Short mmCIF file of C-alpha atoms in Angstrom, two decimals:
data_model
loop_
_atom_site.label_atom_id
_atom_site.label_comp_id
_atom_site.label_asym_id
_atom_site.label_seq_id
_atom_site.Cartn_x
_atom_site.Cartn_y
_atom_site.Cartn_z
CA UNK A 252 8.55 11.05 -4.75
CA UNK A 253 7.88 11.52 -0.77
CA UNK A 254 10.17 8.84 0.79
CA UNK A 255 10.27 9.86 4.54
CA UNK A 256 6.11 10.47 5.32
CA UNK A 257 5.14 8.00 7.16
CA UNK A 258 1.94 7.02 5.20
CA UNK A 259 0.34 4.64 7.92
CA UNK A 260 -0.30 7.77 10.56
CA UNK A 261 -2.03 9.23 7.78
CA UNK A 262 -4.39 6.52 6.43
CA UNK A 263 -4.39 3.71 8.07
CA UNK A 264 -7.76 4.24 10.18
CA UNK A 265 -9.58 3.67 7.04
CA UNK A 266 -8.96 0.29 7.09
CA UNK A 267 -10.37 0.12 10.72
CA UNK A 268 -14.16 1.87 10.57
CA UNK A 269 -15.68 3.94 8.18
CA UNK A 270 -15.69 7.71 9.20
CA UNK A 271 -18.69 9.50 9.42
CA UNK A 272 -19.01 12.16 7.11
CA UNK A 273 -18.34 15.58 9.83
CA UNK A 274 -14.93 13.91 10.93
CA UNK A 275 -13.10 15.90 7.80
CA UNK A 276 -9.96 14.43 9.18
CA UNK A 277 -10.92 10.56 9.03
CA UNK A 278 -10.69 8.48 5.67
CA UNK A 279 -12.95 8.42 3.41
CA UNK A 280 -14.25 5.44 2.05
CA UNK A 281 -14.70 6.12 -1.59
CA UNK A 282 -15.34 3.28 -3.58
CA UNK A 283 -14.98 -0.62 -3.90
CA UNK A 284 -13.60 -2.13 -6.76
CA UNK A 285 -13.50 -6.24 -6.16
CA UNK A 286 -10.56 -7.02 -3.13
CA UNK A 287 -9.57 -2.95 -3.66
CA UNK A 288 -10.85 -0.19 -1.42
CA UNK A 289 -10.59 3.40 -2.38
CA UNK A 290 -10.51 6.12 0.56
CA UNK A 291 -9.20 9.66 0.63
CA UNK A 292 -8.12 11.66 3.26
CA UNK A 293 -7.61 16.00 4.10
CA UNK A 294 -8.32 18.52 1.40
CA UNK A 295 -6.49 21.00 -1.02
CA UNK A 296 -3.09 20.30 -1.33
CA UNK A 297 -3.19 18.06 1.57
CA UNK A 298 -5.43 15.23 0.36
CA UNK A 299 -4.26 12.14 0.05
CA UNK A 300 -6.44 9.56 -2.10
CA UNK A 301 -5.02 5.57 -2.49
CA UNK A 302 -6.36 2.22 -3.58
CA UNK A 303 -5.37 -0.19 -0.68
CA UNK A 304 -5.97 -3.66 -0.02
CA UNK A 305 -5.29 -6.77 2.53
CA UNK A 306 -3.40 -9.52 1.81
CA UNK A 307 -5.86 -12.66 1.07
CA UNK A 308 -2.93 -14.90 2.41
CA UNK A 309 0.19 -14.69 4.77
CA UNK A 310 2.69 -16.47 6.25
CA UNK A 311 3.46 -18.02 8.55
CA UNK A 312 0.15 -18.26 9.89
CA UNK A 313 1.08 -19.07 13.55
CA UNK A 314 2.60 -15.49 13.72
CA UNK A 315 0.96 -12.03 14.49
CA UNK A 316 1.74 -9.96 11.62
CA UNK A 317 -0.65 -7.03 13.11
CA UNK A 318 -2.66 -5.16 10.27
CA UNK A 319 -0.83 -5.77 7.02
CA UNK A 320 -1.61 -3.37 3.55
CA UNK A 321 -0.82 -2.48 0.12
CA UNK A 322 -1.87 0.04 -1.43
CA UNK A 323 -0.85 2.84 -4.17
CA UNK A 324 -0.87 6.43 -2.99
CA UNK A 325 -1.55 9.92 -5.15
CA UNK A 326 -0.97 13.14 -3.46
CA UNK A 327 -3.00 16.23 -4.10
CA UNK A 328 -0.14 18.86 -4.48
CA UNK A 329 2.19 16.21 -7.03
CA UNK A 330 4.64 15.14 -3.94
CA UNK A 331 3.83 11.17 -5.27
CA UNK A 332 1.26 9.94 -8.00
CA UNK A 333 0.22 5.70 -7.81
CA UNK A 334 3.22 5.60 -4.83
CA UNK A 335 3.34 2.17 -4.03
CA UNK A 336 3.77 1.05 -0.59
CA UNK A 337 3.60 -2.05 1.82
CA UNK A 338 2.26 -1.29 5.81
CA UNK A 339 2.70 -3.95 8.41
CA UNK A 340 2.53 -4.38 12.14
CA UNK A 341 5.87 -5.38 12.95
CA UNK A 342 9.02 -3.90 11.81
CA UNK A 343 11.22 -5.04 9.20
CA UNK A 344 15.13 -5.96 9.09
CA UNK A 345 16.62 -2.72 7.19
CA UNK A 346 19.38 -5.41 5.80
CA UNK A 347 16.76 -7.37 4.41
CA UNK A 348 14.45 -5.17 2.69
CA UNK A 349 11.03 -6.69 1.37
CA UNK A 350 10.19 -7.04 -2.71
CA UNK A 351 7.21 -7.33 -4.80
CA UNK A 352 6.78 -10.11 -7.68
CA UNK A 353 3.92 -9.92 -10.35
CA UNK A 354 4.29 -12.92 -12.34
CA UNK A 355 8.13 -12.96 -13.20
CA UNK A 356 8.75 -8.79 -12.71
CA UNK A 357 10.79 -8.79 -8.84
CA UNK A 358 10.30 -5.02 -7.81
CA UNK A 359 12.86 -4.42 -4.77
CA UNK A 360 11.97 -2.32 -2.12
CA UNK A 361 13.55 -0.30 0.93
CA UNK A 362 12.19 -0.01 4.81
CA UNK A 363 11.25 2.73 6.91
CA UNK A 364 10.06 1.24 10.33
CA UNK A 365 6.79 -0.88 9.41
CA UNK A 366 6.58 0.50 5.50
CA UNK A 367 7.97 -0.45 2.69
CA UNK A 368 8.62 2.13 -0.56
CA UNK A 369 9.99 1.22 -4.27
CA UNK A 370 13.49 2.42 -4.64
CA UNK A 371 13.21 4.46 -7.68
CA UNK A 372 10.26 5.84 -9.91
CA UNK A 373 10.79 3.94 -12.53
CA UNK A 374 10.39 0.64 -10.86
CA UNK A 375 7.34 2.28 -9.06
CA UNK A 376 5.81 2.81 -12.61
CA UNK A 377 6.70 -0.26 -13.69
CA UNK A 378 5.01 -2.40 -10.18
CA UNK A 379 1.74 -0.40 -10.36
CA UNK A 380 1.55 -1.33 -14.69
CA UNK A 381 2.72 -4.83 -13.86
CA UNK A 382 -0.12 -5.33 -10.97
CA UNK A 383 -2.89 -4.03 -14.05
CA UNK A 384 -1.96 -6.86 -15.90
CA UNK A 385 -1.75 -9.26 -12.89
CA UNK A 386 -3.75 -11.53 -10.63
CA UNK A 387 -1.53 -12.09 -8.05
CA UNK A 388 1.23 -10.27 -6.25
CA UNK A 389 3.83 -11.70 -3.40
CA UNK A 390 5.37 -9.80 -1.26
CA UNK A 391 8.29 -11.18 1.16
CA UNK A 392 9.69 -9.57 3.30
CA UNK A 393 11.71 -10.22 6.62
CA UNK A 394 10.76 -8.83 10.57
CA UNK A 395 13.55 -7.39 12.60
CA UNK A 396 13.15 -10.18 14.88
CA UNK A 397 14.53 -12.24 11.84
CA UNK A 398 11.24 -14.40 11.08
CA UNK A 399 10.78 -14.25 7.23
CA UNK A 400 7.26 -13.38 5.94
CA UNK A 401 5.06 -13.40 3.16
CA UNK A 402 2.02 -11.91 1.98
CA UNK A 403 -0.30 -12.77 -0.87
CA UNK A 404 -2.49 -9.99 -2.87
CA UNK A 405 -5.17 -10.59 -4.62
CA UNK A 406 -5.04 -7.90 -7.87
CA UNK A 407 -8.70 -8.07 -8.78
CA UNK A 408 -10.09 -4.50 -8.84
CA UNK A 409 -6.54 -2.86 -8.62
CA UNK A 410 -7.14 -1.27 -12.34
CA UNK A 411 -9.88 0.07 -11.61
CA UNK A 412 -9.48 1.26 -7.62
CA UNK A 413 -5.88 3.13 -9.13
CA UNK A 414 -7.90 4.96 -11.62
CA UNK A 415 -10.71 6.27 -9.45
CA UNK A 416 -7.87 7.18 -6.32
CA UNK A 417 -6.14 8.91 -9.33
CA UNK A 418 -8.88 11.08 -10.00
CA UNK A 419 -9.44 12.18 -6.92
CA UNK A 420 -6.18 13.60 -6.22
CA UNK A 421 -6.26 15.16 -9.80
#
């Protein structure tokens, strides 16, 4: 899997506007499925497609955690297929890396600036099955500034959203 892109220069305006169709560059929105969006982005064996939501809670409230998304990547050329990652608008403490929990399945995950990537590809399979079969996913993690934050996901549509961003990047 792709561990060093930085996946929020590359999509993140999609969860800003909607791009009008002769801006090839821009996101695409492609479909809605419940609390996920689907967009994709470039062409050939640059696209990008991903199902991507926002969290529907986070905490604490009284601080400014900037835009904040999860969402499950697929690459056009193979480089990552339903790559899960978590976006803020802060950076997080590298010593105190975020995780994901679906029901009782803890997914650890490692820090890149303001992202967050699963470790390994197993545990990446096993998230992106365990958020299928979910309602509900937590995510904690902790800002370099030391403040300790948590986000709440809501996993209705998720099934559906990974399928559709999968076939797009087929």
């Amino acid at each position: 899997m792709i561990r060093s892109l930085t996946l929020a220069a590359l999509i993140l305006p999609a969860a800003f506007t909607i791009a009008p169709a002769a801006h090839a560059e821009e996101p695409k929105l492609e479909a809605t499925y419940s609390d996920w969006r689907v967009y994709s982005r470039g062409s050939g064996n640059s696209r990008i497609c991903y199902a991507l939501a926002m969290p529907s809670e986070q905490s604490p409230r009284a601080v400014n955690h900037g835009k904040v998304f999860f969402m499950v990547a697929n690459w056009q050329n193979g480089a990552a297929k339903e790559q899960p990652s978590l976006i803020t608008g802060y950076a997080f403490k590298r010593t105190s890396p975020p995780h994901a929990r679906v029901g009782s399945t803890k997914i650890p995950m490692y820090v890149s600036q303001n992202e967050a990537f699963v470790e390994s590809d197993g545990d990446e399979t096993k998230l992106v099955k365990t958020m299928k079969n979910g309602s509900v996913m937590r995510v904690s993690a902790v800002s370099e500034r030391g403040t300790a934050t948590s986000y709440e996901f809501s996993l209705k549509g998720i099934t559906a959203a990974t399928r559709k961003a999968s076939a797009l990047c087929r």
